[in-house]
Tab-separated table of C-alpha atoms and ligand atoms in Angstrom:
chain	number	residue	atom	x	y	z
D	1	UNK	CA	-23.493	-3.594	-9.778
D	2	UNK	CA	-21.814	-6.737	-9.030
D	3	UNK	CA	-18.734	-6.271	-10.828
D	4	UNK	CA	-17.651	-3.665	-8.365
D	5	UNK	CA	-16.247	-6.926	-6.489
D	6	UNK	CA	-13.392	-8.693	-7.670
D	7	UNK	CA	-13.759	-12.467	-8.548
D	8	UNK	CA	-11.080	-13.013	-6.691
D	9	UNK	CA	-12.478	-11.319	-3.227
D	10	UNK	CA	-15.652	-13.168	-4.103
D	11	UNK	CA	-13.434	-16.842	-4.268
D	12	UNK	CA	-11.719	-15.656	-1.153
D	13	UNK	CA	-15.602	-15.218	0.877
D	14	UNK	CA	-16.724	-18.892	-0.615
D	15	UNK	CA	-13.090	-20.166	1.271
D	16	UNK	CA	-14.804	-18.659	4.426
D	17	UNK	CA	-18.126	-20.106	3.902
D	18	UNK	CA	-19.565	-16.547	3.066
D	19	UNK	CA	-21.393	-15.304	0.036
D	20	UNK	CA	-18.831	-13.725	-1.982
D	21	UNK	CA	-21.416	-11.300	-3.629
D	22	UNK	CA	-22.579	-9.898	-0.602
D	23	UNK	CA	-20.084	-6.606	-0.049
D	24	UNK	CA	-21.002	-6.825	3.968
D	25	UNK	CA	-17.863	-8.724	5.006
D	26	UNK	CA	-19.745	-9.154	8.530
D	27	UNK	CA	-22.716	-10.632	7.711
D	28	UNK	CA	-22.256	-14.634	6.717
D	29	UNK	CA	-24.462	-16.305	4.393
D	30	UNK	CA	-24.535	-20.029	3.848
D	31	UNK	CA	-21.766	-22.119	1.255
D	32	UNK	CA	-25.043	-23.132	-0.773
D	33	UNK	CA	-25.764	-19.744	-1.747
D	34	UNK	CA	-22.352	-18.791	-2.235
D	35	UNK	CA	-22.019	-21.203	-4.642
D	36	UNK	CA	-25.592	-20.473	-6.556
D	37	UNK	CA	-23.965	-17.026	-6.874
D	38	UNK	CA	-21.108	-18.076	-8.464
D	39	UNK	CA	-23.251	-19.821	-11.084
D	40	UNK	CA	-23.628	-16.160	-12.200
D	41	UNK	CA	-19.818	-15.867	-13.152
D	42	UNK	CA	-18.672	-16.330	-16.225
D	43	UNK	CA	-16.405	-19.793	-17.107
D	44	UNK	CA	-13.736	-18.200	-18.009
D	45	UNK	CA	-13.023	-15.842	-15.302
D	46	UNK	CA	-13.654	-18.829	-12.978
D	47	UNK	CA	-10.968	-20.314	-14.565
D	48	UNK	CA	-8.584	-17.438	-15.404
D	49	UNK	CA	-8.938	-16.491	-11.062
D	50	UNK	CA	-8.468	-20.513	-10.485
D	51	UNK	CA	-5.177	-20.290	-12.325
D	52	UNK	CA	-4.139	-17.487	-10.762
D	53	UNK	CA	-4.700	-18.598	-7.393
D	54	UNK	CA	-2.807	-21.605	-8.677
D	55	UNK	CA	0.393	-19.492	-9.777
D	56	UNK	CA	0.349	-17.695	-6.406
D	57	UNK	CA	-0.014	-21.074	-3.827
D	58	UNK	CA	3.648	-21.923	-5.709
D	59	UNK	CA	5.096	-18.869	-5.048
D	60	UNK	CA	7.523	-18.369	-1.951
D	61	UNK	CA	5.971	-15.777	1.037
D	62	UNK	CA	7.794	-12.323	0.725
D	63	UNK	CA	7.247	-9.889	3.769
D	64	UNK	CA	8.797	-6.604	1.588
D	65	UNK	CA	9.496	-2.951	2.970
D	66	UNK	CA	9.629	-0.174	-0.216
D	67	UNK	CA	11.807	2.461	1.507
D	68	UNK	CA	12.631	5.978	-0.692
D	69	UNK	CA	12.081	9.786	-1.005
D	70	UNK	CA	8.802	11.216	-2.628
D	71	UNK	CA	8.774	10.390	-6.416
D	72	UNK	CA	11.391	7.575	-5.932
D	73	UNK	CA	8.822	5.123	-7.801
D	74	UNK	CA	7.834	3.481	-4.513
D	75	UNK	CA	3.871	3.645	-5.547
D	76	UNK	CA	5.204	2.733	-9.216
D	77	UNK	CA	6.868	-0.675	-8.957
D	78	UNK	CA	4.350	-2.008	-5.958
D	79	UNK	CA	1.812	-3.039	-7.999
D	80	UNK	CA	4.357	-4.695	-10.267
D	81	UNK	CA	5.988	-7.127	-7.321
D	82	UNK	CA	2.256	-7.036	-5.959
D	83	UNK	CA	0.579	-8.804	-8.921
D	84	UNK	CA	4.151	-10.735	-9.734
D	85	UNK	CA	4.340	-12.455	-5.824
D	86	UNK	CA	0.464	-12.384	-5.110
D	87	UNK	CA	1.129	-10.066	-2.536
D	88	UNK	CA	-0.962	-7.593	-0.852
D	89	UNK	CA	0.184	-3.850	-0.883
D	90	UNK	CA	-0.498	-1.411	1.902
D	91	UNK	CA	0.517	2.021	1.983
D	92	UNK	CA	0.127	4.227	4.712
D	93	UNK	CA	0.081	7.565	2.278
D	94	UNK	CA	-3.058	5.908	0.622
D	95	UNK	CA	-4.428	4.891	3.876
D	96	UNK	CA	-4.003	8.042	5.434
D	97	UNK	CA	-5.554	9.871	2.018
D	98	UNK	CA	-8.259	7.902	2.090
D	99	UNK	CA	-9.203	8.659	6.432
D	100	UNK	CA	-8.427	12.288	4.736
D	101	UNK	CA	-11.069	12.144	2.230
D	102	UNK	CA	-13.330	10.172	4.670
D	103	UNK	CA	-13.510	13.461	6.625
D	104	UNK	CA	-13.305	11.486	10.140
D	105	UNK	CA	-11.377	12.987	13.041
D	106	UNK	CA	-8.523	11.087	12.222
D	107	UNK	CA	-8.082	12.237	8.401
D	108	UNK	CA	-8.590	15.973	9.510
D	109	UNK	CA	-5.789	15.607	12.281
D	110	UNK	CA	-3.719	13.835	9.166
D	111	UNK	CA	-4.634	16.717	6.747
D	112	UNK	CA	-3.083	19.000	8.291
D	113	UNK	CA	0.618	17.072	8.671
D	114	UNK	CA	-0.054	15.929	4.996
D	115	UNK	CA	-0.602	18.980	3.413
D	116	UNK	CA	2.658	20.412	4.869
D	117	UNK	CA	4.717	17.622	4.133
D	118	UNK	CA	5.612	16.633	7.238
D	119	UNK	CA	4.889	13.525	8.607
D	120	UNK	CA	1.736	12.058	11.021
D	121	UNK	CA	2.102	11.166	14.276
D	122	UNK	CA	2.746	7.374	15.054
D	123	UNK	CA	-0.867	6.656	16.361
D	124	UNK	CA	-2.809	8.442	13.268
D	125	UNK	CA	-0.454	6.381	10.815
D	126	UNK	CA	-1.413	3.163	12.756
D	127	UNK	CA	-4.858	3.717	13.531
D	128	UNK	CA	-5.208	4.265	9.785
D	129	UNK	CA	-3.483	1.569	8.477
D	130	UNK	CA	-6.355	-0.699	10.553
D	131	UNK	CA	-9.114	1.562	9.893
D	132	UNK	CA	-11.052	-1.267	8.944
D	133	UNK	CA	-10.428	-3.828	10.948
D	134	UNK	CA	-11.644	-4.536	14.867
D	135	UNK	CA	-9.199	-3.028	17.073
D	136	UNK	CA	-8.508	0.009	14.578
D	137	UNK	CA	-11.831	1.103	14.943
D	138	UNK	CA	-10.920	1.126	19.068
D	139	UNK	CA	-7.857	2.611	18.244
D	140	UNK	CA	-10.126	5.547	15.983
D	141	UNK	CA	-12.742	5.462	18.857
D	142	UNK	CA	-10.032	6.721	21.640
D	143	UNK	CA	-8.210	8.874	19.421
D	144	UNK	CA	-12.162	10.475	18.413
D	145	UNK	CA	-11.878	11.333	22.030
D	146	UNK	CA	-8.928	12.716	22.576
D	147	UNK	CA	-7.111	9.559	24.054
D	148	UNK	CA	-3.966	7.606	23.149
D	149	UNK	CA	-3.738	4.426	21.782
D	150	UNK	CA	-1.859	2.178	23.860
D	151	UNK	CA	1.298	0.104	22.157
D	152	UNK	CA	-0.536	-3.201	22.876
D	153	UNK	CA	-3.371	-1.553	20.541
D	154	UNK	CA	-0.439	-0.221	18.021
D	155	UNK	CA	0.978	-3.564	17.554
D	156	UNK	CA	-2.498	-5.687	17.716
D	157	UNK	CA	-3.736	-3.529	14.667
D	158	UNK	CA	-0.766	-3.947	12.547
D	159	UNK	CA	-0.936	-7.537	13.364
D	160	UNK	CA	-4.586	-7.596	12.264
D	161	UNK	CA	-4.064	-5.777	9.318
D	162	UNK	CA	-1.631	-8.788	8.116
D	163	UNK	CA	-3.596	-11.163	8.860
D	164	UNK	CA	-6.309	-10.303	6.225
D	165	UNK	CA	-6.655	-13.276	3.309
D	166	UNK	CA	-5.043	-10.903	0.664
D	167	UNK	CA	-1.906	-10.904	2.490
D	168	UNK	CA	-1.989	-14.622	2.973
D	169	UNK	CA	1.500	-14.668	0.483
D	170	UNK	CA	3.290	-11.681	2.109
D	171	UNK	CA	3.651	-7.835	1.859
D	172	UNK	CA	4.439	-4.488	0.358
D	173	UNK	CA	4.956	-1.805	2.858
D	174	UNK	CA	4.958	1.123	0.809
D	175	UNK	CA	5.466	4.260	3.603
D	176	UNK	CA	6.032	2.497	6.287
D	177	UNK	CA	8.003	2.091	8.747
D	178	UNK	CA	8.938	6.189	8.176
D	179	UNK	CA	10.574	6.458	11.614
D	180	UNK	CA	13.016	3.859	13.535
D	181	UNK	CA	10.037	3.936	16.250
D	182	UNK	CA	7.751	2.605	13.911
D	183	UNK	CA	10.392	0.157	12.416
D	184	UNK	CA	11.126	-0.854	16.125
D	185	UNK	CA	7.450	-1.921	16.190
D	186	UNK	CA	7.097	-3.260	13.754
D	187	UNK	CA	9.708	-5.673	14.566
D	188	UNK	CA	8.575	-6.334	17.959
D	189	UNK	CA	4.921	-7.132	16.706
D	190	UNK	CA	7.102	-9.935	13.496
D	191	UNK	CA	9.211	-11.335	16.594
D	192	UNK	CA	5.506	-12.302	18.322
D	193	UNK	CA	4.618	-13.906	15.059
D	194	UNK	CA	7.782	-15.537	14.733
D	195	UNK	CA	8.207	-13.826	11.067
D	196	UNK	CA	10.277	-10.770	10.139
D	197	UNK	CA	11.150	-8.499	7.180
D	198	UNK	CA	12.923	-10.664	4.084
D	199	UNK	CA	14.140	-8.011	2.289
D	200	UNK	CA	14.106	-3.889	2.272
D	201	UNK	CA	14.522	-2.080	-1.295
D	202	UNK	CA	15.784	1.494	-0.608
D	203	UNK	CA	15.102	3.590	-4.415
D	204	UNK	CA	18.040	5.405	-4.296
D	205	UNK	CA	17.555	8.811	-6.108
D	206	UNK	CA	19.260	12.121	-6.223
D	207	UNK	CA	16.845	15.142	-4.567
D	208	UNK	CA	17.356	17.261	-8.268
D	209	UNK	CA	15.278	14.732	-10.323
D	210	UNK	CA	12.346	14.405	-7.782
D	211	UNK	CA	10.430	17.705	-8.547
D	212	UNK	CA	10.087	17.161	-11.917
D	213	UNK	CA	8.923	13.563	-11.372
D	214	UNK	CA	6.663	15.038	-8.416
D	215	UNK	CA	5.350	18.367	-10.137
D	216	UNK	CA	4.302	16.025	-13.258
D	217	UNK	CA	2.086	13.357	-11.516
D	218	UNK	CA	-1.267	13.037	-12.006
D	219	UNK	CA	-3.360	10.080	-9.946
D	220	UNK	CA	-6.364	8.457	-10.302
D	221	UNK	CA	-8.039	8.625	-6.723
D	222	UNK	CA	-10.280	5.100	-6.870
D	223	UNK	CA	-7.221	2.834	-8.062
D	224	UNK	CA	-4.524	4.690	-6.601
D	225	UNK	CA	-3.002	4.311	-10.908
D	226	UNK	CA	-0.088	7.199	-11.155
D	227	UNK	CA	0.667	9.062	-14.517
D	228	UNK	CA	3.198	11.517	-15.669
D	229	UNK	CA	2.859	14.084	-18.016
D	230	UNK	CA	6.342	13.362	-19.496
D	231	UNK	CA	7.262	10.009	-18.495
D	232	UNK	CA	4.440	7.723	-18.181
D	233	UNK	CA	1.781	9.638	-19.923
D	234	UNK	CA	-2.298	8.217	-19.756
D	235	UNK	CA	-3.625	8.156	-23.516
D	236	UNK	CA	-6.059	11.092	-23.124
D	237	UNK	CA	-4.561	14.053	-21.148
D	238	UNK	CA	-6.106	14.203	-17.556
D	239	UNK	CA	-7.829	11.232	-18.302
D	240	UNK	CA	-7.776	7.484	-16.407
D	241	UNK	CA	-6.858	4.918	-19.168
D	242	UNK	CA	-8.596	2.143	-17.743
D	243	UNK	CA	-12.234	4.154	-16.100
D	244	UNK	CA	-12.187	7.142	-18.384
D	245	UNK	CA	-12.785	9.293	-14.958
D	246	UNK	CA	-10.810	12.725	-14.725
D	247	UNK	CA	-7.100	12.734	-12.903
D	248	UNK	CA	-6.261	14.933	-10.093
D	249	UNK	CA	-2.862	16.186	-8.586
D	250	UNK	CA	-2.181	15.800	-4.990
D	251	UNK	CA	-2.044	18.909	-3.156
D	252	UNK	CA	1.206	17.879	-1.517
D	253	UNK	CA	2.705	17.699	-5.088
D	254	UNK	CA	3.966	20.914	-5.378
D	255	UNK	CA	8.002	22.408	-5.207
D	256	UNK	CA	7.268	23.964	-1.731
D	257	UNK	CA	5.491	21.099	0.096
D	258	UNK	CA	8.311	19.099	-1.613
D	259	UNK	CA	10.958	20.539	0.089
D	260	UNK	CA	9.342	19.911	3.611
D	261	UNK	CA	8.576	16.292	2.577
D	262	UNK	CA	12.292	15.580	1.433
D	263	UNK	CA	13.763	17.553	4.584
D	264	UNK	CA	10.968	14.858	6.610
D	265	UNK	CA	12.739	12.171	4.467
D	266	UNK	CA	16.463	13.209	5.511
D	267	UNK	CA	15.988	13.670	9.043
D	268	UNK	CA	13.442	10.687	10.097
D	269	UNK	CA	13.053	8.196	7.416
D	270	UNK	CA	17.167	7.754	6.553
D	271	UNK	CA	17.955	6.222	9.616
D	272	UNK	CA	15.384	3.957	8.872
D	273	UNK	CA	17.407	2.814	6.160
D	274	UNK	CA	20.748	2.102	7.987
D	275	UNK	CA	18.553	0.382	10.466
D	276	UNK	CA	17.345	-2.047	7.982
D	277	UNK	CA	21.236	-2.233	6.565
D	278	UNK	CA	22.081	-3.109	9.753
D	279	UNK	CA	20.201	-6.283	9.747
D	280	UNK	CA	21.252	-7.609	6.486
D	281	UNK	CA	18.433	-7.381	4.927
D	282	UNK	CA	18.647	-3.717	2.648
D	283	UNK	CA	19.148	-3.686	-1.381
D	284	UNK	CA	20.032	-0.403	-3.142
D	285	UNK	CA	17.911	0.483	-6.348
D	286	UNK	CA	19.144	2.878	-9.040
D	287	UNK	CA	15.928	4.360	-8.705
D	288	UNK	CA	17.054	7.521	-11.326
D	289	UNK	CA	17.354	4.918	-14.497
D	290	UNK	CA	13.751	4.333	-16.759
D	291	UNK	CA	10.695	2.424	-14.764
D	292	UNK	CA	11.101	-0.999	-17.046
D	293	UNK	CA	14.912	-0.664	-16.286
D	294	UNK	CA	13.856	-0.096	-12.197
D	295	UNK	CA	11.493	-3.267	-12.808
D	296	UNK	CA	14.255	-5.130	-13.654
D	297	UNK	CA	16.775	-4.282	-10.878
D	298	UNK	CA	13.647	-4.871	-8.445
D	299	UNK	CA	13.064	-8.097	-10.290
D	300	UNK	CA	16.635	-9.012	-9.656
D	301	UNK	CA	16.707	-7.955	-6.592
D	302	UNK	CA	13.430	-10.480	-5.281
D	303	UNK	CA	14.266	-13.164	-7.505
O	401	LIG	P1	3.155	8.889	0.587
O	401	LIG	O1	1.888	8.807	-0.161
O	401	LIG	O2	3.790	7.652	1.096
O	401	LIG	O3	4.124	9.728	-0.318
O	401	LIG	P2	5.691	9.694	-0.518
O	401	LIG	O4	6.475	8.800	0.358
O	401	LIG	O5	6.060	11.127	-0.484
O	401	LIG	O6	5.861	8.997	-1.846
O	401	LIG	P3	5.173	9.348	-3.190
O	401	LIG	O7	3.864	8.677	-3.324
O	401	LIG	O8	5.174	10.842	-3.417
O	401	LIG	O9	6.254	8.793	-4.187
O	401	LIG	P4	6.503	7.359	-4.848
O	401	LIG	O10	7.865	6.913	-4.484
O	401	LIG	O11	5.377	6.409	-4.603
O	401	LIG	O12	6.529	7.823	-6.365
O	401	LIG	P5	5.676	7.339	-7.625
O	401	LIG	O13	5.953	5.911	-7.913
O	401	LIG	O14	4.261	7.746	-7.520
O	401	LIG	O15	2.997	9.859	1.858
O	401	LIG	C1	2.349	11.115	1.769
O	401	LIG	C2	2.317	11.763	3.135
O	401	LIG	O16	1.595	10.922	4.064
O	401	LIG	C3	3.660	11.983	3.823
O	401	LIG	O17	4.260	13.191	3.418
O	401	LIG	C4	3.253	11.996	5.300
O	401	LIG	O18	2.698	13.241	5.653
O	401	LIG	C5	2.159	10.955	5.369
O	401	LIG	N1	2.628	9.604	5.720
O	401	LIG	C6	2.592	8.489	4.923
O	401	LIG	N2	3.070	7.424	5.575
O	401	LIG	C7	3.429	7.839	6.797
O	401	LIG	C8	4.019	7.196	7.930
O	401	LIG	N3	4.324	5.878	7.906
O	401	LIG	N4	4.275	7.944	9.028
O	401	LIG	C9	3.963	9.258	9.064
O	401	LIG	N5	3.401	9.927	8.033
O	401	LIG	C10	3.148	9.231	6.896
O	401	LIG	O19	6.385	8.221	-8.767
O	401	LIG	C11	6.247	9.630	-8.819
O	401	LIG	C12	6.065	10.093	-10.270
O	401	LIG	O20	7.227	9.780	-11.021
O	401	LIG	C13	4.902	9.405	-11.000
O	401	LIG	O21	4.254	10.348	-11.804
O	401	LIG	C14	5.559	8.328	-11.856
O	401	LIG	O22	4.857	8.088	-13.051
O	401	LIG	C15	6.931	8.912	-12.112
O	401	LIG	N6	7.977	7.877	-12.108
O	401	LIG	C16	8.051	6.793	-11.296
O	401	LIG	N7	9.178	6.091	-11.574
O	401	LIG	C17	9.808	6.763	-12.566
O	401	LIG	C18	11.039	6.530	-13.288
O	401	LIG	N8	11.809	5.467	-13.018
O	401	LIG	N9	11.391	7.423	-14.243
O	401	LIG	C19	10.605	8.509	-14.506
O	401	LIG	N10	9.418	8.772	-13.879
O	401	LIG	C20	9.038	7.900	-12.922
C-alpha cells in the first residue's frame, strides 16, 4: 500500500529527481513520473506537507545530544523537539534493536550486551547507527567476518548518517555518545565538517524513581511510541493508540537488568556528561517533575 510512505519522504525523492512512490531509494526514476505520482495525493496533504516544510526552512539548525539514565524520558521528549525543530532523531538503542530483531551478525553480537544491560562495543553501536547507508554496510561486511572497522570507517559512517535529507535541520542523539570515546569521535568527525554540538540536555533523575518508570513501559515496536501503565497510559490496555497492534515490554526492562544498565550509566556514560559541561554547552533537566512540565523546561531550554 502506498501510504506506508510518508508524503513527506515522497516530497523529499521528487527534490532528488526520484519517484517518491517507489520505496527502492537506489533505483531513480524520472521527475515526470514523480510528479504523475503525486497527482495521486490528495490536495490537502500536499498542502498541509508544503506548510510544514515551510515552518521548518525558518527554523534555526539544532545539532542536540539527549544525555540521561534509563527511564529519564530521553525516548519521551525526542519526538517532541523532533517534530517542534524539524529535526531528525536517531537513537542508537532503536538502531541497535532493530540489527537485533534483524537477526544479522551484528544484532546477535548486540543481543547479548543488550539483554544484560551493559553496553555494545564502539564498532557494533556505529556500524548500526549506518546500517543503511554505504560504508555501514562495509563496516557490517568486516565485522560479518570477524574484522575491525577502522576509525576512518567509524567516523565516515556517522558522517553519512547526518548527511541524510531528514537531518537537513539538525539532530537528536538519543544514546549516543555513551562513552567519552565515542563523544571524542564524534567531535573529531563535527570539527571535519566544521559544525559541532549546540547544546547537551542531561535529564537529571534520582536512581529510586527509574524502576517504576522502567518496570511500567510498554512500546510499540514499528513506531518506537512508549506507554506507561501509570503515567502515560494507551486507551486500550496493551494496545497501540494510533495502529491498534498489541504492545510489548523490552526484555531489558526488568529490576535486575536495570541495575546493570544504571551501574553502565554511572561508570561510562557520567563522564560523558562533565565532558560536555566542560565545553559550555550542557543544560540540567529536572527530569523527576510530570512529562508536560519536562516539555517545558526542554522547551526553555532550546528556545
Ligand atoms: P536505549 O534504548 O538507549 O535505552 P536507555 O538509555 O536505557 O534509555 P531508555 O530507552 O530505557 O529510557 P528513556 O530515557 O528513553 O525513557 P523513556 O522516555 O522511554 O539503550 C538500550 C541498550 O542499548 C543499552 O543498555 C545498551 O546495551 C545499548 N546501547 C544503546 N546505545 C548505545 C551506545 N551508544 N553505546 C553502547 N551501547 C548502547 O521513559 C521511560 C518510561 O517512563 C516510559 O514508559 C514513559 O512513558 C515514562 N516517562 C517518561 N517521562 C516521564 C515523566 N516525566 N514522568 C513519568 N513517567 C515518565
Amino acid at each position: 500500500m502506498r501510504s506506508s510512505i510518508g508524503l513527506s519522504e515522497r516530497l523529499k525523492s521528487l527534490d532528488k529527481g526520484q519517484n517518491p512512490f517507489d520505496k527502492n531509494e537506489d533505483r531513480r526514476e524520472t521527475r515526470s513520473e514523480a510528479m504523475a505520482d503525486l497527482e495521486d495525493v490528495q490536495t490537502v496533504d500536499l498542502m498541509s506537507e508544503l506548510l510544514r516544510r515551510l515552518k521548518c526552512s525558518q527554523k534555526p539548525d539544532k545539532r542536540l545530544i539527549f544525555i540521561g539514565p534509563p527511564g529519564s524520558g530521553k525516548g519521551t521528549q525526542s519526538p517532541i523537539v523532533k517534530d517542534e525543530f524539524c529535526l531528525c532523531h536517531l537513537s542508537t538503542g532503536d538502531m541497535l534493536r532493530a540489527a537485533v530483531a534483524s537477526k544479522t551478525t551484528l544484532g546477535l553480537k548486540a543481543k547479548e550486551a543488550m539483554d544484560k544491560g551493559a553496553l555494545v562495543t564502539d564498532e557494533l553501536v556505529v556500524a548500526a547507527v549506518a546500517s543503511k547507508t554505504t560504508l555501514g554496510l562495509k563496516a557490517k561486511e568486516a565485522m560479518d567476518k570477524g574484522a575491525l572497522v577502522t576509525d576512518e570507517l567509524v567516523v565516515g559512517i556517522i558522517d553519512e548518517a547526518m548527511n541524510k535529507p531528514k537531518c537537513q535541520k539538525g539532530f537528536i542523539l538519543d544514546g549516543f555518545p555513551r562513552t567519552v570515546a565515542q563523544a571524542e569521535k564524534l567531535d573529531e568527525m563535527l570539527k571535519k565538517r566544521g559544525t559541532g554540538i549546540d547544546k547537551v540536555l542531561n535529564f537529571a533523575i534520582d536512581d529510586s524513581v527509574l524502576e517504576e518508570r522502567i518496570t511500567g513501559r510498554w512500546i510499540h515496536p514499528s513506531s518506537g511510541r512508549s506507554y506507561h501503565t501509570k503515567f502515560a497510559p494507551p486507551k486500550t490496555p496493551g494496545v497501540d493508540d494510533i495502529t491498534g497492534e498489541p504492545l510489548i515490554q523490552r526484555k531489558d526492562d526488568n529490576a535486575e537488568v536495570l541495575r546493570s544498565r544504571l551501574a553502565a550509566f554511572h561508570t561510562q556514560t557520567e563522564p560523558v556528561i562533565d565532558y560536555y559541561a566542560k565545553k559550555a554547552v550542557l543544560t540540567n533537566i529536572h527530569a523527576e517533575k510530570a512529562p508536560q512540565e519536562v516539555t517545558s523546561e526542554v522547551q526553555k531550554a532550546l528556545s
